[in-house]
Coordinates of N, CA, C and O in Angstrom, one line a residue:
M1 N 27.2 -59.3 7.4 CA 27.1 -59.9 6.1 C 25.7 -60.5 5.9 O 25.6 -61.7 5.9
A2 N 24.7 -59.7 5.9 CA 23.3 -60.2 5.8 C 23.0 -61.0 4.6 O 22.2 -61.9 4.5
Y3 N 23.8 -60.8 3.5 CA 23.6 -61.5 2.3 C 24.2 -62.9 2.3 O 23.8 -63.8 1.6
F4 N 25.2 -63.1 3.2 CA 26.0 -64.3 3.2 C 25.1 -65.5 3.5 O 24.4 -65.5 4.6
G5 N 25.1 -66.5 2.7 CA 24.4 -67.8 2.9 C 22.9 -67.7 2.5 O 22.2 -68.7 2.5
K6 N 22.4 -66.5 2.3 CA 21.0 -66.3 1.9 C 20.8 -66.1 0.4 O 19.9 -66.6 -0.1
Y7 N 21.8 -65.5 -0.2 CA 21.7 -65.1 -1.6 C 22.9 -65.7 -2.4 O 24.0 -65.4 -2.0
E8 N 22.6 -66.5 -3.4 CA 23.7 -67.0 -4.3 C 24.3 -66.0 -5.2 O 25.5 -66.0 -5.4
T9 N 23.4 -65.1 -5.7 CA 23.8 -64.1 -6.6 C 23.2 -62.7 -6.3 O 22.2 -62.7 -5.6
P10 N 23.8 -61.6 -6.8 CA 23.2 -60.3 -6.6 C 21.7 -60.3 -7.2 O 20.9 -59.6 -6.6
E11 N 21.5 -61.0 -8.2 CA 20.2 -61.0 -8.9 C 19.2 -61.6 -7.9 O 18.0 -61.2 -7.8
D12 N 19.6 -62.7 -7.1 CA 18.7 -63.3 -6.1 C 18.3 -62.2 -5.1 O 17.1 -62.1 -4.7
L13 N 19.3 -61.5 -4.6 CA 19.0 -60.4 -3.7 C 18.0 -59.4 -4.2 O 17.1 -58.9 -3.6
M14 N 18.2 -59.0 -5.5 CA 17.4 -58.0 -6.1 C 15.9 -58.5 -6.3 O 15.0 -57.7 -6.2
R15 N 15.7 -59.8 -6.4 CA 14.4 -60.3 -6.5 C 13.7 -60.5 -5.2 O 12.5 -60.8 -5.2
D16 N 14.3 -60.2 -4.1 CA 13.7 -60.4 -2.8 C 12.8 -59.2 -2.5 O 13.3 -58.1 -2.1
D17 N 11.5 -59.4 -2.7 CA 10.6 -58.3 -2.5 C 10.4 -57.9 -1.0 O 9.7 -56.9 -0.7
S18 N 10.9 -58.7 -0.1 CA 10.7 -58.4 1.3 C 11.7 -57.4 1.8 O 11.6 -56.8 2.9
L19 N 12.7 -57.0 0.9 CA 13.7 -56.0 1.3 C 13.3 -54.7 0.7 O 12.8 -54.6 -0.5
S20 N 13.6 -53.6 1.4 CA 13.4 -52.3 0.8 C 14.6 -51.9 -0.1 O 15.6 -52.6 -0.1
R21 N 14.4 -50.9 -0.9 CA 15.5 -50.4 -1.7 C 16.7 -50.1 -0.9 O 17.8 -50.5 -1.3
D22 N 16.6 -49.4 0.2 CA 17.7 -49.1 1.0 C 18.4 -50.3 1.6 O 19.6 -50.3 1.7
E23 N 17.6 -51.3 2.0 CA 18.2 -52.5 2.5 C 19.0 -53.2 1.4 O 20.1 -53.7 1.6
K24 N 18.5 -53.3 0.2 CA 19.2 -53.9 -0.9 C 20.5 -53.1 -1.2 O 21.5 -53.8 -1.4
V25 N 20.4 -51.8 -1.2 CA 21.6 -51.0 -1.5 C 22.7 -51.3 -0.4 O 23.8 -51.6 -0.7
R26 N 22.3 -51.3 0.8 CA 23.2 -51.5 1.9 C 23.9 -52.9 1.8 O 25.1 -53.1 2.0
M27 N 23.1 -53.9 1.5 CA 23.6 -55.3 1.4 C 24.5 -55.4 0.2 O 25.5 -56.1 0.3
L28 N 24.1 -54.8 -0.9 CA 25.0 -54.9 -2.1 C 26.3 -54.2 -1.9 O 27.3 -54.6 -2.3
E29 N 26.2 -53.0 -1.2 CA 27.5 -52.3 -0.9 C 28.4 -53.1 0.0 O 29.6 -53.1 -0.2
D30 N 27.8 -53.7 1.0 CA 28.6 -54.6 1.9 C 29.2 -55.8 1.1 O 30.4 -56.1 1.3
W31 N 28.4 -56.4 0.2 CA 28.9 -57.5 -0.6 C 30.0 -57.0 -1.5 O 31.0 -57.7 -1.6
R32 N 29.8 -55.9 -2.1 CA 30.8 -55.3 -3.0 C 32.1 -55.0 -2.3 O 33.2 -55.4 -2.7
D33 N 32.0 -54.4 -1.1 CA 33.2 -54.1 -0.3 C 33.9 -55.4 0.1 O 35.2 -55.4 0.1
D34 N 33.2 -56.4 0.5 CA 33.8 -57.7 0.9 C 34.5 -58.3 -0.3 O 35.6 -58.8 -0.1
K35 N 33.9 -58.3 -1.5 CA 34.6 -58.8 -2.7 C 35.8 -58.0 -3.0 O 36.8 -58.6 -3.4
N36 N 35.7 -56.7 -3.0 CA 36.9 -55.9 -3.2 C 38.1 -56.3 -2.3 O 39.2 -56.4 -2.7
A37 N 37.8 -56.4 -1.0 CA 38.8 -56.7 0.0 C 39.4 -58.1 -0.3 O 40.6 -58.3 -0.2
H38 N 38.5 -59.0 -0.6 CA 39.0 -60.4 -0.9 C 39.8 -60.5 -2.1 O 40.9 -61.2 -2.2
M39 N 39.5 -59.7 -3.2 CA 40.3 -59.7 -4.4 C 41.6 -59.1 -4.2 O 42.6 -59.5 -4.7
R40 N 41.7 -58.1 -3.3 CA 43.0 -57.4 -3.0 C 43.9 -58.4 -2.2 O 45.1 -58.4 -2.4
A41 N 43.3 -59.2 -1.4 CA 44.0 -60.1 -0.6 C 44.5 -61.4 -1.2 O 45.3 -62.1 -0.7
S42 N 43.9 -61.7 -2.4 CA 44.2 -63.0 -3.0 C 44.9 -62.8 -4.4 O 45.0 -61.7 -4.9
G43 N 45.5 -63.9 -4.9 CA 46.2 -63.8 -6.1 C 45.3 -63.9 -7.4 O 44.1 -63.9 -7.3
E44 N 46.0 -63.9 -8.5 CA 45.3 -64.0 -9.8 C 44.9 -65.5 -10.0 O 45.3 -66.4 -9.3
G45 N 44.1 -65.7 -11.1 CA 43.7 -67.1 -11.5 C 42.3 -67.2 -11.7 O 41.5 -66.3 -11.6
M46 N 41.8 -68.4 -12.0 CA 40.4 -68.7 -12.3 C 39.5 -68.3 -11.2 O 38.5 -67.7 -11.4
E47 N 39.9 -68.6 -10.0 CA 39.0 -68.2 -8.8 C 38.9 -66.7 -8.8 O 37.8 -66.2 -8.5
G48 N 39.9 -66.0 -9.1 CA 39.8 -64.5 -9.1 C 38.9 -64.0 -10.2 O 38.2 -63.0 -10.0
Q49 N 38.8 -64.7 -11.3 CA 37.9 -64.4 -12.4 C 36.5 -64.5 -12.0 O 35.6 -63.7 -12.3
D50 N 36.2 -65.6 -11.2 CA 34.8 -65.8 -10.7 C 34.5 -64.6 -9.8 O 33.3 -64.1 -9.8
R51 N 35.4 -64.2 -8.9 CA 35.1 -63.1 -8.0 C 34.9 -61.8 -8.7 O 34.1 -61.0 -8.4
A52 N 35.7 -61.6 -9.8 CA 35.6 -60.4 -10.6 C 34.2 -60.4 -11.3 O 33.6 -59.3 -11.3
D53 N 33.7 -61.5 -11.7 CA 32.4 -61.5 -12.4 C 31.3 -61.2 -11.3 O 30.4 -60.5 -11.6
R54 N 31.4 -61.8 -10.1 CA 30.5 -61.5 -9.1 C 30.5 -60.0 -8.7 O 29.4 -59.4 -8.6
L55 N 31.7 -59.5 -8.6 CA 31.8 -58.0 -8.3 C 31.1 -57.2 -9.4 O 30.4 -56.2 -9.1
R56 N 31.3 -57.5 -10.7 CA 30.7 -56.8 -11.8 C 29.2 -56.9 -11.7 O 28.5 -55.9 -11.8
R57 N 28.6 -58.1 -11.3 CA 27.2 -58.2 -11.2 C 26.6 -57.4 -10.0 O 25.5 -56.9 -10.1
I58 N 27.4 -57.4 -8.9 CA 27.0 -56.6 -7.8 C 26.9 -55.1 -8.2 O 25.9 -54.4 -7.8
K59 N 27.9 -54.6 -8.8 CA 27.9 -53.2 -9.3 C 26.8 -52.9 -10.2 O 26.2 -51.8 -10.2
K60 N 26.4 -53.9 -11.1 CA 25.3 -53.7 -12.0 C 24.0 -53.6 -11.2 O 23.2 -52.8 -11.6
A61 N 23.8 -54.4 -10.2 CA 22.6 -54.4 -9.4 C 22.5 -53.0 -8.7 O 21.4 -52.4 -8.6
L62 N 23.6 -52.6 -8.1 CA 23.6 -51.3 -7.5 C 23.3 -50.1 -8.4 O 22.5 -49.2 -8.1
A63 N 23.8 -50.2 -9.6 CA 23.5 -49.2 -10.6 C 22.0 -49.2 -11.0 O 21.4 -48.1 -11.1
A64 N 21.4 -50.4 -11.0 CA 20.0 -50.5 -11.3 C 19.1 -49.9 -10.2 O 18.2 -49.2 -10.5
L65 N 19.6 -50.0 -9.0 CA 18.8 -49.4 -7.8 C 19.0 -47.9 -7.8 O 18.1 -47.2 -7.5
E66 N 20.1 -47.4 -8.2 CA 20.4 -46.0 -8.3 C 19.5 -45.3 -9.3 O 19.0 -44.2 -9.1
K67 N 19.3 -46.0 -10.5 CA 18.4 -45.5 -11.5 C 16.9 -45.5 -11.0 O 16.1 -44.6 -11.4
E68 N 16.6 -46.5 -10.2 CA 15.2 -46.7 -9.7 C 14.8 -45.5 -8.9 O 13.7 -45.0 -8.9
Q69 N 15.7 -45.0 -8.0 CA 15.3 -43.9 -7.1 C 16.6 -43.1 -6.8 O 17.6 -43.7 -6.3
P70 N 16.7 -41.8 -7.1 CA 17.9 -41.1 -6.8 C 18.1 -41.0 -5.2 O 17.2 -41.1 -4.5
P71 N 19.4 -41.0 -4.8 CA 19.7 -41.0 -3.4 C 19.2 -39.7 -2.8 O 19.1 -38.6 -3.4
L72 N 18.8 -39.8 -1.5 CA 18.3 -38.6 -0.8 C 19.4 -37.6 -0.5 O 20.5 -38.0 -0.2
Q73 N 19.1 -36.3 -0.7 CA 20.2 -35.3 -0.4 C 20.2 -34.9 1.0 O 19.2 -34.7 1.6

């Protein structure tokens, strides 16, 4: 979880120019997968809404990176 404790938001991670595109993708995918797992394991409620919003923002950042450069075949 390289993102944990270093980035408050997916947008913070996206602004980090010290990371390559591939590093950003890998970290965002890990973050997304962690959030998905956490949401499955927890109940509904306000806290869940916050996690859902964070997950939406992570997916948006990943989509922006995919538009930036198509994945290698």
